[in-house]
Amino acid sequence: MAEDLVILKDTSKEQQYISLIPQIAALINGEPDQTANLANIAAALKEQFNWFWVGFYLVKSDELVLGPFQGPVACTRIQKGRGVCGTSWQRAETVIVPDVDEFPGHIACASASRSEIVLPVFNGSEVIGVLDVDSEHLAHFDEVDAVYLRKILNLISA
Ligand code: SME
């Protein structure tokens, strides 16, 4: 099966998400293995947006453990309420950090990371992990990312 993605350049961020989402839906459609699907989602997002780091942390025994990701090596475990990821998990809500130096308790897995967005991954009302995206640019993420990344995560919660 051909798995090449159509990657849009020189269009708005919104158009890039709109092009990517059905492709991700097709990639994970009918595949029950969560690791495989999270790995392909991280890879597809990296291919389209070329972010510094994009990947998942999964809730295991009351902590977040590093899951499928694309980018430099990262911290393996994060406690609830710690850093941006642990905060998103604890609050069960999306956290956008325009400047990581301004976020108390930010966990610097890589010094190049300057801004970040983290969304909880739900199974029903339970948070089972988070999607973390890091950029080497300040203020790289906004509500457009929050809306469309949520749509992508809804594909795996469905
Ligand atoms: N910066 C995150 C930790 C994960 S890495 O960025 C991949 C945080 O503060 O939770």
Coordinates of N, CA and C and ligand atoms in Angstrom, one line a residue:
M1 N 0.8 -1.2 0.0 CA 0.0 0.0 0.0 C 0.9 1.3 0.0
A2 N 0.6 2.2 -0.9 CA 1.4 3.4 -1.0 C 1.1 4.3 0.3
E3 N 2.1 4.7 0.9 CA 1.8 5.5 2.1 C 2.3 7.0 2.0
D4 N 2.7 7.4 0.8 CA 3.3 8.7 0.6 C 2.2 9.8 0.9
L5 N 2.6 10.7 1.7 CA 1.7 11.8 2.0 C 1.8 12.9 1.0
V6 N 0.7 13.6 0.7 CA 0.7 14.8 -0.1 C 1.0 15.9 0.9
I7 N 2.1 16.6 0.7 CA 2.5 17.6 1.7 C 2.4 19.0 1.0
L8 N 1.5 19.9 1.6 CA 1.3 21.2 1.1 C 2.3 22.2 1.6
K9 N 2.9 23.0 0.8 CA 3.8 24.1 1.2 C 3.2 25.4 0.7
D10 N 3.6 26.5 1.2 CA 3.2 27.8 0.8 C 1.7 28.0 0.8
T11 N 1.0 27.4 1.8 CA -0.4 27.7 2.0 C -0.5 28.0 3.5
S12 N -1.7 28.4 3.9 CA -1.9 28.7 5.3 C -1.8 27.5 6.1
K13 N -1.5 27.7 7.4 CA -1.5 26.6 8.3 C -2.8 25.8 8.3
E14 N -3.9 26.6 8.3 CA -5.2 26.0 8.3 C -5.4 25.0 7.1
Q15 N -5.0 25.5 5.9 CA -5.1 24.7 4.7 C -4.2 23.4 4.8
Q16 N -3.1 23.6 5.4 CA -2.2 22.4 5.6 C -2.8 21.4 6.5
Y17 N -3.5 21.8 7.6 CA -4.2 20.9 8.4 C -5.3 20.2 7.7
I18 N -6.1 21.1 6.9 CA -7.3 20.5 6.2 C -6.8 19.5 5.2
S19 N -5.7 19.7 4.6 CA -5.2 18.7 3.7 C -4.7 17.4 4.4
L20 N -4.1 17.6 5.5 CA -3.5 16.5 6.2 C -4.5 15.6 6.9
I21 N -5.5 16.1 7.5 CA -6.4 15.4 8.4 C -7.0 14.1 7.7
P22 N -7.6 14.3 6.5 CA -8.1 13.1 5.8 C -7.0 12.0 5.5
Q23 N -5.8 12.5 5.3 CA -4.7 11.6 5.0 C -4.4 10.8 6.3
I24 N -4.4 11.5 7.4 CA -4.2 10.8 8.7 C -5.3 9.8 9.0
A25 N -6.5 10.2 8.7 CA -7.7 9.4 8.9 C -7.6 8.1 8.1
A26 N -7.1 8.2 6.9 CA -6.9 7.0 6.0 C -5.8 6.1 6.5
L27 N -4.8 6.8 7.0 CA -3.6 6.0 7.5 C -4.0 5.1 8.7
I28 N -4.9 5.6 9.6 CA -5.2 4.9 10.8 C -6.5 4.1 10.7
N29 N -7.2 4.3 9.6 CA -8.5 3.7 9.5 C -8.4 2.2 9.5
G30 N -9.1 1.5 10.4 CA -9.0 0.0 10.4 C -7.9 -0.6 11.1
E31 N -6.9 0.3 11.6 CA -5.8 -0.2 12.3 C -6.0 -0.1 13.8
P32 N -6.2 -1.2 14.5 CA -6.5 -1.1 16.0 C -5.3 -0.9 16.9
D33 N -4.1 -1.0 16.4 CA -2.9 -0.9 17.2 C -2.6 0.5 17.5
Q34 N -2.7 0.9 18.8 CA -2.5 2.3 19.2 C -1.1 2.8 18.9
T35 N -0.1 2.0 19.2 CA 1.3 2.4 19.0 C 1.5 2.7 17.5
A36 N 1.0 1.9 16.6 CA 1.2 2.1 15.2 C 0.5 3.4 14.8
N37 N -0.7 3.6 15.3 CA -1.4 4.9 14.9 C -0.7 6.1 15.4
L38 N -0.3 6.1 16.7 CA 0.4 7.3 17.2 C 1.7 7.5 16.5
A39 N 2.4 6.5 16.2 CA 3.7 6.6 15.4 C 3.4 7.3 14.1
N40 N 2.4 6.9 13.4 CA 2.1 7.5 12.1 C 1.6 8.9 12.2
I41 N 0.8 9.2 13.2 CA 0.4 10.6 13.4 C 1.6 11.5 13.7
A42 N 2.5 11.1 14.5 CA 3.7 11.9 14.8 C 4.5 12.1 13.5
A43 N 4.6 11.0 12.7 CA 5.4 11.1 11.5 C 4.7 12.0 10.5
A44 N 3.4 11.9 10.4 CA 2.7 12.7 9.4 C 2.8 14.2 9.8
L45 N 2.6 14.5 11.1 CA 2.7 15.9 11.5 C 4.1 16.4 11.3
K46 N 5.1 15.6 11.6 CA 6.5 16.1 11.4 C 6.8 16.3 9.9
E47 N 6.2 15.5 9.0 CA 6.4 15.7 7.5 C 5.8 16.9 7.1
Q48 N 4.6 17.2 7.5 CA 3.9 18.4 7.0 C 4.4 19.7 7.6
F49 N 4.7 19.7 8.9 CA 5.0 20.9 9.6 C 6.5 21.1 9.9
N50 N 7.2 20.0 9.9 CA 8.6 20.0 10.2 C 8.9 20.7 11.6
W51 N 8.0 20.4 12.5 CA 8.3 21.0 13.9 C 9.5 20.4 14.5
F52 N 10.1 21.1 15.5 CA 11.3 20.6 16.1 C 11.1 19.2 16.8
W53 N 10.0 19.1 17.5 CA 9.7 17.8 18.2 C 8.2 17.6 18.2
V54 N 7.7 16.5 17.9 CA 6.3 16.2 18.0 C 6.1 14.7 18.4
G55 N 5.3 14.5 19.5 CA 5.1 13.1 19.9 C 4.2 13.0 21.1
F56 N 4.1 11.8 21.5 CA 3.1 11.4 22.6 C 3.8 11.0 23.9
Y57 N 3.2 11.4 25.0 CA 3.5 10.8 26.3 C 2.3 10.1 26.7
L58 N 2.4 8.8 27.2 CA 1.3 8.0 27.6 C 1.2 7.8 29.1
V59 N 0.0 7.9 29.6 CA -0.2 7.6 31.1 C 0.1 6.2 31.4
K60 N 1.0 5.9 32.3 CA 1.3 4.5 32.7 C 1.7 4.6 34.2
S61 N 0.9 3.9 35.0 CA 1.1 3.8 36.4 C 1.3 5.2 37.0
D62 N 0.4 6.1 36.7 CA 0.3 7.4 37.3 C 1.5 8.3 36.9
E63 N 2.1 8.1 35.8 CA 3.1 9.1 35.3 C 3.0 9.0 33.8
L64 N 3.6 10.0 33.2 CA 3.6 10.1 31.7 C 4.9 9.4 31.3
V65 N 4.8 8.5 30.3 CA 6.0 7.8 29.8 C 6.1 8.1 28.3
L66 N 7.3 8.4 27.8 CA 7.5 8.7 26.4 C 7.0 7.7 25.5
G67 N 6.2 8.1 24.5 CA 5.7 7.2 23.5 C 6.2 7.6 22.1
P68 N 5.5 7.2 21.0 CA 6.0 7.5 19.7 C 6.2 9.0 19.5
F69 N 7.3 9.3 18.8 CA 7.6 10.7 18.6 C 8.6 10.8 17.4
Q70 N 8.7 12.1 16.9 CA 9.7 12.4 15.9 C 10.5 13.6 16.4
G71 N 11.8 13.5 16.4 CA 12.6 14.6 16.8 C 13.8 14.1 17.7
P72 N 14.5 15.0 18.3 CA 15.6 14.6 19.2 C 15.1 13.8 20.4
V73 N 16.1 13.0 20.9 CA 15.8 12.2 22.1 C 15.2 13.2 23.2
A74 N 14.3 12.6 24.1 CA 13.5 13.4 25.0 C 13.5 12.8 26.4
C75 N 13.0 13.5 27.4 CA 12.8 13.0 28.7 C 11.9 11.8 28.7
T76 N 12.2 10.8 29.5 CA 11.4 9.6 29.4 C 10.1 9.6 30.2
R77 N 10.2 10.2 31.5 CA 9.1 10.2 32.4 C 8.8 11.5 32.9
I78 N 7.5 11.9 33.0 CA 7.0 13.2 33.5 C 5.9 12.9 34.6
Q79 N 6.1 13.6 35.7 CA 5.1 13.4 36.8 C 3.8 14.3 36.5
K80 N 2.7 13.8 37.1 CA 1.5 14.6 37.0 C 1.7 16.0 37.5
G81 N 1.3 17.0 36.8 CA 1.4 18.4 37.3 C 2.7 19.0 37.0
R82 N 3.7 18.2 36.5 CA 5.0 18.8 36.2 C 5.1 19.2 34.7
G83 N 5.8 20.3 34.5 CA 6.1 20.7 33.2 C 4.8 21.0 32.4
V84 N 4.9 21.3 31.1 CA 3.7 21.6 30.3 C 2.9 20.3 30.1
C85 N 3.6 19.2 29.9 CA 2.8 18.0 29.7 C 2.1 17.5 30.9
G86 N 2.7 17.5 32.0 CA 2.1 17.1 33.3 C 0.9 18.1 33.7
T87 N 1.1 19.3 33.3 CA 0.0 20.3 33.6 C -1.2 20.1 32.7
S88 N -1.0 19.8 31.4 CA -2.1 19.5 30.5 C -2.8 18.2 31.0
W89 N -2.1 17.2 31.4 CA -2.7 16.0 31.9 C -3.5 16.3 33.1
Q90 N -2.9 17.0 34.1 CA -3.6 17.3 35.4 C -4.9 18.1 35.1
R91 N -4.8 19.1 34.3 CA -6.0 20.0 34.0 C -6.9 19.4 33.0
A92 N -6.5 18.4 32.3 CA -7.3 17.8 31.2 C -7.7 18.8 30.2
E93 N -6.7 19.7 29.9 CA -7.0 20.7 28.9 C -5.7 21.1 28.1
T94 N -5.9 21.7 26.9 CA -4.8 22.1 26.1 C -4.1 23.3 26.7
V95 N -2.8 23.2 26.6 CA -1.9 24.3 27.2 C -1.0 24.8 26.0
I96 N -1.1 26.1 25.7 CA -0.3 26.8 24.7 C 0.7 27.6 25.5
V97 N 2.0 27.4 25.2 CA 3.1 28.2 25.9 C 3.9 29.0 24.8
P98 N 3.6 30.3 24.7 CA 4.3 31.1 23.7 C 5.8 31.2 23.9
D99 N 6.2 31.2 25.2 CA 7.6 31.3 25.6 C 7.9 30.4 26.8
V100 N 8.6 29.3 26.5 CA 8.8 28.3 27.5 C 9.5 28.8 28.8
D101 N 10.3 29.9 28.6 CA 11.0 30.5 29.7 C 10.1 31.1 30.7
E102 N 8.9 31.4 30.2 CA 7.9 32.1 31.1 C 7.0 31.1 31.7
F103 N 7.1 29.9 31.5 CA 6.2 28.8 32.0 C 6.9 28.2 33.3
P104 N 6.4 28.5 34.5 CA 7.0 27.9 35.7 C 7.0 26.4 35.6
G105 N 8.2 25.8 35.8 CA 8.3 24.3 35.8 C 8.5 23.7 34.5
H106 N 8.6 24.5 33.4 CA 8.8 23.9 32.1 C 10.0 22.9 32.2
I107 N 9.8 21.8 31.5 CA 10.9 20.8 31.5 C 11.6 20.9 30.2
A108 N 12.8 21.3 30.2 CA 13.6 21.6 29.0 C 14.3 20.3 28.6
C109 N 13.6 19.5 27.7 CA 14.3 18.3 27.2 C 15.3 18.7 26.2
A110 N 15.1 19.9 25.5 CA 16.1 20.4 24.6 C 16.1 21.9 24.7
S111 N 17.3 22.4 24.8 CA 17.5 23.9 25.0 C 17.0 24.7 23.8
A112 N 16.9 24.0 22.6 CA 16.5 24.7 21.4 C 15.0 25.0 21.4
S113 N 14.2 24.3 22.2 CA 12.8 24.5 22.2 C 12.4 25.8 22.9
R114 N 11.6 26.6 22.1 CA 11.2 28.0 22.6 C 9.7 28.1 22.9
S115 N 8.9 27.4 22.2 CA 7.4 27.4 22.4 C 6.8 26.1 22.3
E116 N 5.6 25.9 22.8 CA 5.1 24.5 22.9 C 3.6 24.5 23.0
I117 N 3.0 23.5 22.5 CA 1.5 23.2 22.7 C 1.4 21.8 23.1
V118 N 0.6 21.6 24.1 CA 0.3 20.2 24.6 C -1.2 20.0 24.7
L119 N -1.7 18.9 24.2 CA -3.1 18.6 24.2 C -3.3 17.2 24.9
P120 N -4.3 17.1 25.8 CA -4.6 15.8 26.4 C -5.2 14.9 25.3
V121 N -4.9 13.6 25.4 CA -5.5 12.6 24.6 C -6.5 11.9 25.5
F122 N -7.8 11.8 25.0 CA -8.8 11.3 25.9 C -9.3 9.9 25.4
N123 N -9.6 9.1 26.4 CA -10.5 7.9 26.1 C -11.7 8.1 26.9
G124 N -12.8 8.6 26.3 CA -14.0 9.0 27.1 C -13.6 10.3 27.8
S125 N -13.8 10.3 29.1 CA -13.4 11.5 29.9 C -12.0 11.3 30.5
E126 N -11.4 10.2 30.3 CA -10.1 9.9 31.0 C -9.0 10.3 30.1
V127 N -8.0 11.0 30.7 CA -6.8 11.4 29.9 C -5.9 10.2 29.9
I128 N -5.5 9.7 28.7 CA -4.7 8.5 28.6 C -3.3 8.9 28.1
G129 N -3.1 10.2 27.8 CA -1.8 10.6 27.3 C -1.9 12.1 26.9
V130 N -0.8 12.6 26.3 CA -0.8 13.9 25.8 C 0.0 13.9 24.5
L131 N -0.4 14.8 23.6 CA 0.4 15.1 22.4 C 1.1 16.4 22.7
D132 N 2.4 16.4 22.5 CA 3.3 17.5 22.8 C 4.0 17.9 21.5
V133 N 3.9 19.2 21.2 CA 4.6 19.8 20.0 C 5.5 20.9 20.5
D134 N 6.8 20.9 20.1 CA 7.8 21.9 20.4 C 8.3 22.6 19.2
S135 N 8.5 23.9 19.3 CA 9.1 24.7 18.2 C 10.3 25.4 18.7
E136 N 11.3 25.6 17.8 CA 12.5 26.4 18.1 C 12.2 27.9 17.9
H137 N 10.9 28.2 17.5 CA 10.5 29.6 17.4 C 9.6 30.0 18.5
L138 N 9.7 31.3 18.9 CA 8.8 31.8 20.0 C 7.3 31.9 19.4
A139 N 6.4 31.7 20.2 CA 4.9 31.9 19.9 C 4.5 31.2 18.6
H140 N 4.9 30.0 18.4 CA 4.7 29.3 17.2 C 3.3 28.7 17.1
F141 N 2.6 28.5 18.2 CA 1.3 27.8 18.2 C 0.2 28.7 18.7
D142 N -1.0 28.5 18.2 CA -2.1 29.3 18.5 C -3.4 28.5 18.5
E143 N -4.5 29.1 18.5 CA -5.8 28.4 18.6 C -6.1 27.6 17.3
V144 N -5.5 28.0 16.2 CA -5.7 27.2 15.0 C -5.0 25.8 15.2
D145 N -3.8 25.8 15.8 CA -3.2 24.5 16.1 C -4.1 23.7 17.1
A146 N -4.5 24.4 18.1 CA -5.4 23.7 19.1 C -6.6 23.1 18.5
V147 N -7.2 23.8 17.6 CA -8.5 23.3 17.0 C -8.2 22.1 16.1
Y148 N -7.2 22.2 15.3 CA -6.9 21.1 14.3 C -6.2 19.9 14.9
L149 N -5.3 20.2 15.9 CA -4.7 19.0 16.5 C -5.8 18.2 17.3
R150 N -6.7 19.0 17.9 CA -7.9 18.3 18.6 C -8.6 17.4 17.6
K151 N -8.9 17.9 16.4 CA -9.6 17.1 15.4 C -8.8 15.8 15.1
I152 N -7.5 15.9 15.0 CA -6.6 14.8 14.7 C -6.7 13.8 15.9
L153 N -6.7 14.3 17.1 CA -6.7 13.4 18.3 C -8.1 12.7 18.4
N154 N -9.1 13.4 17.9 CA -10.5 12.8 17.9 C -10.6 11.6 17.0
L155 N -9.7 11.6 16.0 CA -9.7 10.4 15.1 C -9.3 9.1 15.9
I156 N -8.4 9.3 16.9 CA -8.0 8.1 17.6 C -8.9 7.8 18.8
S157 N -9.6 8.8 19.3 CA -10.5 8.6 20.4 C -11.8 8.0 19.9
A158 N -12.0 8.1 18.5 CA -13.3 7.7 18.0 C -13.4 6.1 18.0
Ligands
SME1 N1 8.8 20.5 27.6 C1 7.9 19.4 28.1 C2 8.6 18.1 28.3 C3 8.6 17.2 27.1 S1 9.7 17.7 25.9 O1 9.5 19.0 25.5 C4 9.7 16.6 24.6 C5 7.2 19.8 29.4 O2 7.5 20.8 29.9 O3 6.3 19.1 29.8

